[in-house]
XYZ file of C-alpha atoms in Angstrom:
515
model
C 165.160 42.495 122.060
C 163.734 45.287 124.201
C 163.197 44.605 127.888
C 159.731 45.021 129.496
C 160.963 48.248 131.071
C 162.110 49.586 127.708
C 158.786 48.669 126.091
C 156.896 50.435 128.871
C 159.148 53.460 128.426
C 158.216 53.542 124.726
C 154.516 53.477 125.603
C 154.961 56.200 128.211
C 156.694 58.344 125.610
C 153.600 58.065 123.390
C 151.423 59.025 126.346
C 153.709 61.973 127.068
C 153.092 63.284 123.553
C 149.350 63.302 124.199
C 149.847 65.040 127.551
C 151.950 67.727 125.871
C 148.940 68.390 123.636
C 146.966 69.042 126.818
C 144.914 65.858 126.606
C 143.396 64.214 129.654
C 140.741 62.152 127.868
C 142.220 59.678 125.377
C 140.352 57.955 122.533
C 141.425 54.406 121.802
C 142.454 55.317 118.237
C 144.951 57.907 119.530
C 147.282 55.123 120.666
C 148.189 51.810 119.063
C 146.535 48.801 120.679
C 149.913 47.619 121.970
C 150.699 50.913 123.697
C 147.140 51.280 125.007
C 147.017 47.751 126.480
C 150.456 48.168 128.058
C 149.541 51.502 129.651
C 146.251 50.114 130.975
C 147.977 47.044 132.405
C 150.476 49.240 134.237
C 147.870 51.676 135.581
C 148.778 54.717 133.458
C 145.439 54.666 131.635
C 141.979 53.900 133.037
C 138.993 52.959 130.919
C 136.016 55.282 131.376
C 133.739 53.688 128.793
C 134.224 51.692 125.621
C 136.864 53.404 123.482
C 137.589 56.167 126.016
C 140.296 56.435 128.675
C 141.745 58.943 131.128
C 145.360 59.384 132.163
C 145.832 58.015 135.674
C 148.446 57.264 138.318
C 149.717 53.685 138.705
C 149.723 54.256 142.492
C 145.924 54.371 142.632
C 144.214 51.454 144.269
C 141.045 49.782 142.937
C 138.055 51.967 143.744
C 140.112 55.156 144.095
C 138.120 58.074 142.689
C 140.931 60.627 142.491
C 141.916 60.410 138.823
C 138.287 60.365 137.695
C 137.146 63.332 139.766
C 140.259 65.267 138.712
C 139.570 64.513 135.042
C 135.777 64.808 135.018
C 135.272 68.222 133.411
C 138.035 67.851 130.832
C 136.803 64.372 129.951
C 133.217 65.608 129.505
C 134.379 68.502 127.335
C 136.395 66.226 125.029
C 133.824 63.422 124.929
C 130.838 65.680 124.217
C 132.669 67.701 121.574
C 133.702 64.476 119.839
C 130.104 63.256 119.891
C 128.173 66.475 119.101
C 130.821 68.882 117.718
C 129.708 72.400 118.793
C 126.037 71.446 119.064
C 125.701 70.895 122.796
C 125.537 72.769 126.061
C 125.019 71.911 129.706
C 121.807 72.764 131.548
C 121.104 76.277 132.835
C 121.071 74.913 136.408
C 124.597 73.506 136.067
C 125.692 76.698 134.287
C 124.630 78.768 137.310
C 126.733 76.568 139.623
C 129.839 77.040 137.475
C 129.416 80.822 137.369
C 129.191 80.720 141.167
C 132.569 78.978 141.276
C 131.093 75.569 142.147
C 133.029 73.065 140.036
C 132.213 70.085 142.251
C 131.660 66.921 140.235
C 127.890 66.421 139.780
C 126.318 63.014 140.151
C 124.621 63.588 136.796
C 125.544 66.185 134.184
C 122.553 67.243 132.077
C 123.487 68.009 128.466
C 121.284 69.313 125.683
C 121.869 68.719 121.979
C 119.752 68.408 118.832
C 121.718 65.232 118.135
C 121.035 63.607 121.504
C 118.606 60.732 122.040
C 117.455 61.140 125.669
C 120.077 58.645 126.715
C 122.001 58.175 129.964
C 125.735 57.527 129.631
C 127.048 55.749 132.718
C 130.441 56.984 133.930
C 132.771 55.781 136.713
C 131.987 56.043 140.420
C 128.213 56.516 140.109
C 128.412 59.578 137.863
C 126.701 59.953 134.507
C 125.765 62.219 131.612
C 122.114 62.490 130.619
C 121.809 63.571 126.996
C 118.528 65.384 126.280
C 117.363 65.853 122.687
C 116.657 69.570 122.544
C 117.205 72.617 120.420
C 119.963 74.880 121.713
C 119.494 78.465 122.916
C 120.389 81.369 120.660
C 124.120 81.640 119.964
C 124.154 84.945 121.824
C 122.976 83.092 124.967
C 125.796 80.539 125.013
C 129.499 80.661 125.775
C 132.421 78.353 126.560
C 134.221 78.232 129.899
C 137.162 75.869 130.439
C 136.003 73.802 127.480
C 132.437 73.458 128.773
C 129.696 74.786 126.493
C 127.147 76.543 128.690
C 124.620 79.338 128.856
C 125.712 82.886 129.539
C 125.149 84.059 133.089
C 122.002 86.124 132.290
C 120.552 83.278 130.212
C 121.290 80.669 132.856
C 119.537 82.743 135.545
C 116.519 83.223 133.283
C 116.191 79.602 132.158
C 117.038 77.737 135.365
C 114.173 76.098 137.240
C 112.480 77.834 140.217
C 113.677 75.014 142.520
C 117.282 76.095 141.930
C 116.659 79.136 144.136
C 115.890 76.911 147.127
C 118.045 73.867 146.390
C 121.221 75.770 145.474
C 120.679 79.013 147.350
C 124.333 79.896 147.956
C 125.257 79.258 144.319
C 122.414 81.268 142.834
C 122.891 84.174 145.266
C 126.569 84.224 144.291
C 125.656 84.233 140.591
C 123.138 87.049 141.092
C 125.731 89.117 142.965
C 128.068 89.322 139.962
C 125.407 90.747 137.635
C 126.442 94.438 137.365
C 123.211 95.838 135.885
C 119.900 94.809 134.341
C 120.676 95.356 130.649
C 121.590 91.832 129.532
C 118.915 90.262 131.693
C 116.245 92.588 130.309
C 117.129 92.052 126.662
C 116.367 88.317 126.982
C 113.281 88.860 129.155
C 111.780 91.383 126.745
C 112.548 89.442 123.566
C 111.040 86.306 125.042
C 108.131 87.929 126.830
C 109.125 86.126 130.024
C 106.781 87.836 132.484
C 106.710 85.100 135.143
C 110.500 84.734 135.071
C 110.879 88.536 135.217
C 108.790 88.631 138.391
C 110.860 85.851 139.935
C 114.171 87.508 139.075
C 113.013 90.907 140.315
C 112.132 89.261 143.630
C 115.439 87.394 143.723
C 117.533 90.491 143.066
C 115.587 92.467 145.678
C 116.091 89.729 148.284
C 119.792 89.687 147.384
C 120.093 93.400 148.183
C 120.322 94.435 144.502
C 117.408 96.859 144.622
C 118.310 98.859 141.535
C 118.349 95.814 139.253
C 115.069 94.601 140.739
C 113.439 98.000 140.108
C 114.824 98.204 136.565
C 113.374 94.785 135.699
C 109.993 95.570 137.217
C 109.599 99.048 135.717
C 110.957 98.184 132.261
C 108.712 95.126 131.852
C 105.713 97.222 132.959
C 106.674 99.989 130.518
C 106.794 97.433 127.700
C 103.197 96.465 128.469
C 103.809 93.271 130.409
C 101.805 92.448 133.536
C 104.653 91.501 135.881
C 104.106 90.311 139.450
C 107.151 90.207 141.665
C 107.641 86.953 143.597
C 110.522 86.175 145.977
C 111.816 82.665 145.060
C 114.026 82.320 148.150
C 112.891 80.770 151.418
C 114.859 83.205 153.612
C 115.841 86.851 153.593
C 119.521 87.618 153.119
C 121.056 88.757 156.401
C 124.323 90.153 155.038
C 125.271 92.835 152.536
C 127.041 91.591 149.418
C 129.495 93.731 147.510
C 128.254 94.649 144.024
C 131.784 95.646 143.020
C 133.248 92.146 143.342
C 134.210 90.809 139.910
C 135.184 87.443 141.376
C 132.279 85.273 142.577
C 134.386 83.766 145.339
C 134.354 86.628 147.841
C 130.573 86.753 147.988
C 130.397 82.949 147.832
C 132.554 82.631 150.953
C 130.463 85.267 152.746
C 127.225 83.530 151.774
C 128.499 80.153 152.937
C 129.561 81.648 156.258
C 126.177 83.307 156.769
C 124.236 80.169 155.804
C 126.265 77.806 157.995
C 126.887 79.660 161.250
C 123.489 78.943 162.891
C 123.865 75.171 162.382
C 127.198 75.295 164.220
C 125.761 77.102 167.219
C 123.022 74.458 167.479
C 125.463 71.585 168.079
C 128.623 73.132 169.543
C 129.266 73.383 173.308
C 129.180 76.850 174.838
C 132.534 78.629 174.998
C 134.040 78.666 178.516
C 135.760 81.995 177.825
C 139.424 82.944 177.853
C 140.942 81.474 181.037
C 142.339 83.655 183.783
C 145.385 81.381 184.114
C 146.769 81.810 180.638
C 150.092 80.141 181.455
C 148.276 76.997 182.574
C 146.328 76.953 179.281
C 149.580 77.224 177.317
C 151.204 74.476 179.408
C 148.338 72.185 178.433
C 148.788 73.109 174.780
C 152.486 72.363 175.023
C 151.804 69.034 176.737
C 149.502 67.845 173.951
C 152.045 68.478 171.186
C 153.162 64.844 170.845
C 149.652 63.480 170.578
C 148.573 66.219 168.188
C 151.607 65.790 165.923
C 151.147 62.038 165.724
C 147.473 62.210 164.770
C 147.673 65.261 162.489
C 150.606 63.863 160.512
C 149.072 60.375 160.397
C 145.853 61.816 158.944
C 147.993 63.107 156.057
C 149.429 59.564 155.594
C 152.870 60.328 157.004
C 154.394 57.378 158.841
C 155.585 58.861 162.099
C 156.241 57.269 165.455
C 156.030 58.685 168.973
C 159.787 58.098 169.205
C 160.510 60.268 166.156
C 158.192 62.996 167.442
C 159.942 62.997 170.825
C 163.390 63.172 169.207
C 162.216 66.192 167.242
C 160.752 67.824 170.343
C 163.894 67.532 172.474
C 166.249 68.482 169.640
C 167.864 65.076 169.056
C 167.263 65.363 165.320
C 169.500 66.959 162.763
C 169.187 66.316 159.065
C 172.912 67.008 158.610
C 173.935 64.386 161.138
C 171.379 61.686 160.480
C 171.399 60.386 156.922
C 168.511 58.026 157.626
C 166.268 60.884 158.763
C 167.476 63.012 155.865
C 166.015 60.490 153.436
C 162.641 60.437 155.116
C 159.950 62.913 154.132
C 158.242 61.766 157.307
C 161.084 63.129 159.418
C 160.975 66.429 157.514
C 157.233 66.641 158.143
C 157.704 65.900 161.847
C 160.367 68.564 162.236
C 158.272 71.086 160.323
C 155.254 70.302 162.460
C 157.252 70.974 165.629
C 158.479 74.320 164.332
C 155.025 75.354 163.125
C 153.441 74.267 166.418
C 155.717 76.691 168.272
C 154.559 79.526 166.016
C 150.906 78.628 166.574
C 151.524 78.666 170.337
C 152.937 82.184 169.994
C 149.815 83.238 168.117
C 147.599 81.711 170.802
C 149.516 83.631 173.465
C 148.510 86.856 171.660
C 144.902 85.691 171.313
C 144.727 84.966 175.053
C 145.607 88.619 175.720
C 142.401 89.564 173.851
C 143.951 90.445 170.509
C 141.457 89.873 167.694
C 141.806 86.182 166.807
C 141.101 86.681 163.106
C 143.642 89.494 162.844
C 146.273 87.381 164.617
C 145.674 84.432 162.299
C 145.782 86.719 159.272
C 149.159 88.154 160.238
C 150.709 84.894 161.498
C 149.464 82.045 159.282
C 152.213 82.666 156.720
C 154.764 82.060 159.484
C 153.055 78.803 160.425
C 153.251 77.631 156.809
C 156.879 78.621 156.332
C 157.926 76.764 159.469
C 155.889 73.729 158.421
C 158.009 73.254 155.301
C 161.299 74.968 156.203
C 163.082 71.671 157.048
C 162.173 70.248 153.637
C 163.644 73.347 151.970
C 166.806 73.150 154.085
C 167.199 69.479 153.194
C 166.752 70.209 149.503
C 163.438 68.364 149.125
C 161.617 71.589 148.241
C 162.718 74.767 146.487
C 162.922 78.001 148.524
C 160.290 79.454 146.178
C 157.834 76.842 147.506
C 157.593 78.977 150.652
C 156.722 82.114 148.698
C 153.022 82.121 149.552
C 149.752 80.873 148.149
C 149.853 78.374 145.307
C 150.266 79.298 141.650
C 148.956 76.010 140.258
C 145.699 74.034 140.390
C 145.370 71.404 143.087
C 143.043 68.410 143.387
C 141.861 66.494 146.429
C 142.247 62.750 146.667
C 138.857 61.069 146.538
C 136.826 64.295 146.703
C 134.231 65.676 144.292
C 135.133 69.171 145.483
C 137.392 71.136 143.142
C 139.409 73.721 145.122
C 139.451 77.307 143.951
C 141.640 78.415 141.058
C 144.923 80.133 141.899
C 143.465 83.542 141.014
C 140.377 82.898 143.125
C 142.571 82.013 146.125
C 143.911 85.574 146.150
C 140.350 86.907 146.338
C 138.960 84.402 148.833
C 141.691 84.317 151.498
C 141.343 87.998 152.501
C 137.578 87.447 152.668
C 138.082 84.497 155.030
C 140.228 86.504 157.430
C 137.815 89.432 157.285
C 135.027 87.064 158.356
C 137.198 85.662 161.155
C 137.912 89.174 162.404
C 134.238 90.145 162.418
C 132.749 86.906 163.824
C 131.556 87.143 167.434
C 131.248 83.414 168.187
C 134.458 81.407 168.833
C 132.730 78.153 167.820
C 131.889 79.588 164.390
C 135.429 80.933 163.990
C 136.850 77.493 164.774
C 134.555 75.351 162.600
C 134.271 77.664 159.593
C 137.878 78.796 159.883
C 138.973 75.197 159.403
C 136.354 74.272 156.812
C 136.622 77.312 154.552
C 140.429 77.239 154.724
C 140.516 73.690 153.317
C 137.615 74.519 150.956
C 139.808 77.245 149.415
C 142.952 75.073 149.682
C 145.413 77.960 149.345
C 148.627 75.897 149.369
C 149.946 73.049 147.252
C 150.514 70.980 150.394
C 149.886 71.218 154.130
C 146.310 72.529 153.926
C 144.914 69.961 156.344
C 147.554 70.672 158.968
C 147.142 74.411 158.510
C 143.359 74.076 158.775
C 143.694 72.228 162.068
C 146.170 74.821 163.367
C 143.706 77.562 162.446
C 140.869 75.665 164.134
C 142.809 75.361 167.380
C 143.889 78.990 167.370
C 140.234 79.970 166.996
C 139.191 77.481 169.713
C 141.652 79.221 172.037
C 139.814 82.498 171.428
C 136.852 80.991 173.284
C 138.868 79.185 175.948
C 138.144 75.792 174.398
C 140.955 73.229 174.855
C 143.357 72.349 172.033
C 141.499 69.591 170.207
C 143.117 66.679 168.387
C 141.418 65.082 165.370
C 142.203 61.375 165.894
C 143.567 59.438 162.942
C 141.168 56.615 163.813
C 138.328 58.999 162.898
C 139.902 60.049 159.589
C 137.105 58.587 157.440
C 134.389 60.343 159.462
C 136.388 63.583 159.449
C 136.902 63.550 155.672
C 133.277 62.569 155.011
C 132.074 65.492 157.149
C 134.291 67.918 155.227
C 133.015 66.458 151.949
C 129.424 66.948 153.104
C 130.175 70.611 153.788
C 132.132 71.177 150.561
C 129.864 69.388 148.099
C 126.517 69.273 149.903
C 126.858 72.634 151.701
C 125.840 70.856 154.928
C 128.129 71.968 157.764
C 126.239 70.186 160.542
C 128.101 66.821 160.373
C 131.464 68.582 160.594
C 130.310 70.919 163.371
C 128.915 67.975 165.344
C 132.108 65.962 164.793
C 134.385 68.733 166.059
C 131.917 69.716 168.768
C 131.936 66.181 170.192
C 135.735 66.149 170.387
C 135.737 69.564 172.047
C 133.109 68.407 174.552
C 135.278 65.440 175.494
C 138.197 67.792 176.039
C 136.116 70.099 178.210
C 135.260 67.093 180.379
C 138.937 66.187 180.680
C 138.418 63.115 178.484
C 140.320 63.750 175.238
C 139.624 60.913 172.820
C 143.037 60.831 171.117
C 146.276 59.410 172.495
C 149.472 57.756 171.309
């Protein structure tokens, strides 16, 4: 008779077969009831709704959103195709967001289909699909991206509601910026006689700095006999110049986010004291805070480290070859890597204090920080040497977050844009807050992004003479919620206020974190 472990292994083998087919969403009839019940009981499957499951991790605790948020888009694609075949598409408003690179999980996904019945399908963690009974756009106005049936970019811009221009300004500006010319837009406008929409889009393109497209729309509609009146649908004028040559939406998206968020940071952040005259004293203070910073930064990432381990690492009484107990601990590897990376960040700060451009220093040095952060794990055989090669080559998901980090190809476009913005930014507070936020928004590495983001933040704080600032582990929930607000809600103020408060305490000589 098979043991419980052997029976579970049999069920996992059946699940593996489905995974090899690329399936994330699983219908109940794709597994026998015995296998399905066994996998659910052991946490390898989670029920989404009656007859539908997603593959999950048995380590997840009740209420954990990670597997659902990671599976959301693939589940919706499979579920909707099963229900409506090819006769469905998402709303034009949601289509615009996806073209802009915003794959955050929506609270409600609006779906149109002739076979729908104006019904709301409740999904886990307060998400849902609302199915609207509606005829679909022309075939020429629809496409499929990552399994999601959606409108083409020109069609989505034409059919989205006017409120999208004010409620999702960064997304729609990003989408507009990747339209190369007016031809596809005009063909739909002319065939449909969309004079009001033509006036709105002409105004939007003009506001976005795309004068030629705006003029083409206006003049062509007038030439065709339509009475078009140009109206600007945005609330504000664009203050930066977007590149019309960017094929990736992410470069302009990062620039738009930076431009939209910087004023909110300056409203709540303390004034920069300026680079100190006594640079050695500043660096001594940075060196002195290492233990506290390492403890809190590693604890935020759920490593179990102690002040004793951190001190052993600092004074060199740690050697993975001599200490088998430490060798077995990923926590010890992380602590050693943090010490080595901290030294590299200090070297970068020394350059910044001599008035080198902070963004340029971070651009040239951040690869060294990352390599040192994980070098001990490579030496100990826990990671492959190729893991230090550079930015990630695989997708990554964030535990408990609706934000979906950029694709591996988008990372290569967005990271140079981030460092360009850091180089050009005049305000140290903006460099520090947006340097951290946009770094983790992009999430360029498979691991270590939080630590790297905090290193980057402190290097940028140094450029304004602000003290090294520790994010306390006791404030982890507030810290993560503020980052989520910025990533998903595009509201940077909670994060800026959170960091600004900690910096203010440091300026007063009252740092809030200790060990």
